[in-house]
C-alpha positions as a printed Julia matrix, in Angstrom:
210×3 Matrix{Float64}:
 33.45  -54.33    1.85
 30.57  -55.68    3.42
 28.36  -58.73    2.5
 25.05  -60.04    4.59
 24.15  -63.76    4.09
 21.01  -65.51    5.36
 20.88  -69.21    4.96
 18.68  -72.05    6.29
 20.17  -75.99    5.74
 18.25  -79.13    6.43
 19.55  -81.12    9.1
 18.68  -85.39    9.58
 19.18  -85.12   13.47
 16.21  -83.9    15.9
 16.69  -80.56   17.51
 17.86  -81.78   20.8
 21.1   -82.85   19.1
 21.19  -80.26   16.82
 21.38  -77.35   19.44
 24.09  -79.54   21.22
 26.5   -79.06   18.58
 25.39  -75.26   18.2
 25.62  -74.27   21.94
 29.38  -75.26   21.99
 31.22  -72.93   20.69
 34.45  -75.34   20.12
 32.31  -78.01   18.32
 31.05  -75.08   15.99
 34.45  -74.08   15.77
 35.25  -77.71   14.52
 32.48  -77.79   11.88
 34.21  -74.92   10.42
 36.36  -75.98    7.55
 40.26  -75.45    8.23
 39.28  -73.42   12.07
 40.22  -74.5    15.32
 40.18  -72.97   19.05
 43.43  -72.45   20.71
 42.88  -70.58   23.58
 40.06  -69.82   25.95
 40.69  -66.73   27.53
 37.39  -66.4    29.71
 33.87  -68.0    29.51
 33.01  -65.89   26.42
 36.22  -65.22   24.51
 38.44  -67.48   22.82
 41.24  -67.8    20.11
 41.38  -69.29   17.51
 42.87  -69.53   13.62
 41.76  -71.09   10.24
 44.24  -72.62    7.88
 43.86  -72.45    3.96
 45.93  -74.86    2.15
 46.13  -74.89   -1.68
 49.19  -77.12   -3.1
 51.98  -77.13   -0.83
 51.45  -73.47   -0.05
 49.43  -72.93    3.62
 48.15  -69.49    4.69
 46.99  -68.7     8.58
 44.88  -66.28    9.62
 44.82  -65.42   13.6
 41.79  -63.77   15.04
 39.73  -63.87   18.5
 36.32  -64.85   19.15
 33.54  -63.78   21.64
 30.42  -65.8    22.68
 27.41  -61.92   22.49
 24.53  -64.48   23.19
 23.93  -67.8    24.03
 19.54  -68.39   24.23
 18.75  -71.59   25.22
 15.02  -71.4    25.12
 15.57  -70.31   22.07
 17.78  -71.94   20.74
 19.86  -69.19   19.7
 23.45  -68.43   19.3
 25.42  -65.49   18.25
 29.34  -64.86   18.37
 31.27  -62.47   17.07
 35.12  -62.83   15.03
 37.61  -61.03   13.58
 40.99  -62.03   12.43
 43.83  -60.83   10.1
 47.02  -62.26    7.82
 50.23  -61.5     8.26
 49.52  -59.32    4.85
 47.52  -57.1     6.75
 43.98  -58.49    4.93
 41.52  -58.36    7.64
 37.8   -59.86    8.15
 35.26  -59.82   10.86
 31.7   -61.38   11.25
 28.62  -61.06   13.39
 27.0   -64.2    13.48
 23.35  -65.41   15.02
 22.46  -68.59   14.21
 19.35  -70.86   15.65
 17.98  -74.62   15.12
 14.54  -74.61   14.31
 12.25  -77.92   14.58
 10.5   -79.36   11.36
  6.95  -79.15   12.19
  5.56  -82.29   10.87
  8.62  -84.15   11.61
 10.48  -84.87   15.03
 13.8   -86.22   13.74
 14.27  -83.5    11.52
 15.67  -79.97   12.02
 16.69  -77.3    10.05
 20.05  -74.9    10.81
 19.1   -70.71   10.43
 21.57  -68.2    10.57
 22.7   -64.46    9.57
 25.68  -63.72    9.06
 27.4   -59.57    8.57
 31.26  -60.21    6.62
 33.49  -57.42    6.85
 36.48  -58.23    4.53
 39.46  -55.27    3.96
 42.65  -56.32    2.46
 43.46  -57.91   -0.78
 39.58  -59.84   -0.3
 37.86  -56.97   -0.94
 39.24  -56.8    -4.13
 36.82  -60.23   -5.17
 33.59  -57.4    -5.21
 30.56  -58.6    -3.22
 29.39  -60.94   -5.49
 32.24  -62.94   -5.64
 32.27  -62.73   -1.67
 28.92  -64.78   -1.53
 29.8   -67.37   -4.28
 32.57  -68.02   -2.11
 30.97  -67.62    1.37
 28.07  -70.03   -0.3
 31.18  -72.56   -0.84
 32.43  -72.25    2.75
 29.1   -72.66    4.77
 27.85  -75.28    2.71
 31.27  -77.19    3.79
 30.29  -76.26    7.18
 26.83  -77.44    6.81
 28.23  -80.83    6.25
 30.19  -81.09    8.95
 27.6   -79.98   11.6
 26.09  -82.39   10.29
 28.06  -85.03   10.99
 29.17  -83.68   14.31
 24.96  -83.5    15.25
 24.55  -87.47   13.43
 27.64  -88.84   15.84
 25.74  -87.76   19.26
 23.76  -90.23   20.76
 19.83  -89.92   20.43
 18.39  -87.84   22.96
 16.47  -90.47   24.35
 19.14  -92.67   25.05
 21.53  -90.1    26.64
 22.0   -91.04   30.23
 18.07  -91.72   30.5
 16.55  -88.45   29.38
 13.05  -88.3    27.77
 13.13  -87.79   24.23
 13.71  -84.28   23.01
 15.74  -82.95   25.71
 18.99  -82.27   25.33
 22.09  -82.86   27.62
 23.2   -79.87   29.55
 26.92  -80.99   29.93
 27.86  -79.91   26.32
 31.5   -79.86   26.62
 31.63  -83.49   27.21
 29.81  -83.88   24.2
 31.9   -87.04   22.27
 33.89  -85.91   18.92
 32.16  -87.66   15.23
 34.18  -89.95   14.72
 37.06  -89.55   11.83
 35.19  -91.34    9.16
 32.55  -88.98    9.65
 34.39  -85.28    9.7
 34.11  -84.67    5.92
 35.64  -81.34    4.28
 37.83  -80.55    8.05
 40.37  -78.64    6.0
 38.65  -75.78    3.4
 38.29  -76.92   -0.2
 40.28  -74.28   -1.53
 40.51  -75.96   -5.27
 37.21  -76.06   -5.18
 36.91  -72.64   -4.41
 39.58  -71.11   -6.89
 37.91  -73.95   -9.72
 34.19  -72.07   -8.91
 35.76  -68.78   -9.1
 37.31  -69.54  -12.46
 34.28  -71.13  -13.91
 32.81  -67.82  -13.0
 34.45  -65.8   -14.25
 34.53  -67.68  -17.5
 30.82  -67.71  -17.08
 30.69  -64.01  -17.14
 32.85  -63.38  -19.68
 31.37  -65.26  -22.64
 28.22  -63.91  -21.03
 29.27  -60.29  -21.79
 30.46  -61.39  -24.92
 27.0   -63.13  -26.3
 25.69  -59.63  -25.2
């Protein structure tokens, strides 16, 4: 099964931060609720898992990721991932994501991106529309930590002396938000399974008034 989703999120932070957090591919790694790097196996391809946890019950899912494009004049990222379970459920994605400017405001940016999900596996079995309810869930988690991560970085201005609106080239140095500020880290998954019941609630008296 395959699902496209195109979003755009407001971000409080100017583009020059912004694109710091985007650029590195660990930090965007971080932003991603329940995901973390493990390996780096060359400049463009790492390895990495994200944890689900609902109860006391955790499920893992390894996968690998690699860095297709990384535009700095325009701002533009894209990776690709894929992973699997140990249950043999399997998902990829193609994303490109960019940070646009606000045009009548400087400290203000906004997060685009694309994304192409392949799920197989027991996940396919949700149907596309659940897929994007729960993608929806996931990104807007993400959303909320980059921005954090983006709100933690010192203002472009006052990073080591550079003029306003440039941004730092030495983005793995980059400091980590601080704890009080990483919000959502592991993925919501009551929330998740709570919005997929109320769903399908939702759709059943729905067929029902019909």
């Amino acid at each position: 099964m395959e699902v496209r989703l195109e979003k755009r999120y407001p971000l409080d932070v100017d583009v020059a931060r912004a694109w710091q957090v985007l650029r590195d591919v660990r930090a965007v790694a971080g932003c991603m609720p329940g995901a973390a790097i493990t390996e780096q196996v060359d400049p463009t391809h790492y390895k990495g898992n994200v944890k689900v946890k609902v109860g006391p019950t955790t499920a893992a899912f390894a996968g690998d990721i690699e860095v297709r494009e990384v535009a700095e004049d325009a701002r533009r990222i894209a990776l690709f991932g894929k992973g699997a379970d140990r249950g043999g459920s399997s998902a990829s994605m193609a994303l490109t994501a960019t940070v646009e400017p606000v045009a009548d405001d400087a400290s203000k940016s906004e997060l685009v991106g694309t994304a192409d999900v392949i799920v197989n596996g027991k996940f396919a079995q949700f149907g596309g529309r659940m897929m994007v309810q729960v993608s929806d869930m996931i990104l807007a988690q993400f959303a909320d930590n980059f921005r954090a991560a983006a709100a933690a970085l010192p203002a472009p201005a006052a990073a080591a002396g550079l003029p306003a609106g440039t941004a730092p080239t030495a983005v793995a140095d980059a400091p980590a938000p601080p704890a009080s500020q990483q919000v959502h880290k592991e993925l919501n998954a009551f929330a998740i399974v709570w919005m997929l019941i109320r769903n399908w609630f939702a759709g059943l008296f729905g067929k029902r008034a019909a």
